[in-house]
Amino acid sequence: MPTPREQLAANLKALRLRAGLTGEQLASRLRVSQPKISRIENGKSVPTLADIEAWVRATSAKAKEVTELAVLLDQIATEARNPHSSVVAGCAPRAPA
């Protein structure tokens, strides 16, 4: 089962592909770099709410999809505030840096 971060990344990529946009075209519409689009779609970066709002406008996302994205972003934020939630979910905690 994908993590909320992985699911958010997959959903955003699916929206871009459905809109028929390349990463470069979406980056241009959002006025961000193409590598930023790639990092978001690969789950390496978590988009901001502003990024998601721009993404859904650029890809003409449906209301249901927007709601799903918002829920996933909220889940990611909750996990960030409560890092022990991953232990409860059966995931190994991150090693200290």
C-alpha angles and dihedrals in degrees: 000000000000121000118245088256092053092045092049090051092049093047093050092048090049090053091052093048093046089052088054094239129142119223089254093052092049091047089053092050092048093042092234133114122276090236089059090055089049093049091051094047091048093049094244092117130033112226121232121242087255090054091052093047091053091044094054092048092049093048099037092236118193121247092252091054092049090053091050091051091050092050091050092048089050091050090052091050091049091052090049091053092045109036091174090068088082090061091054090050090055097256123131115251119247117264114244115262 
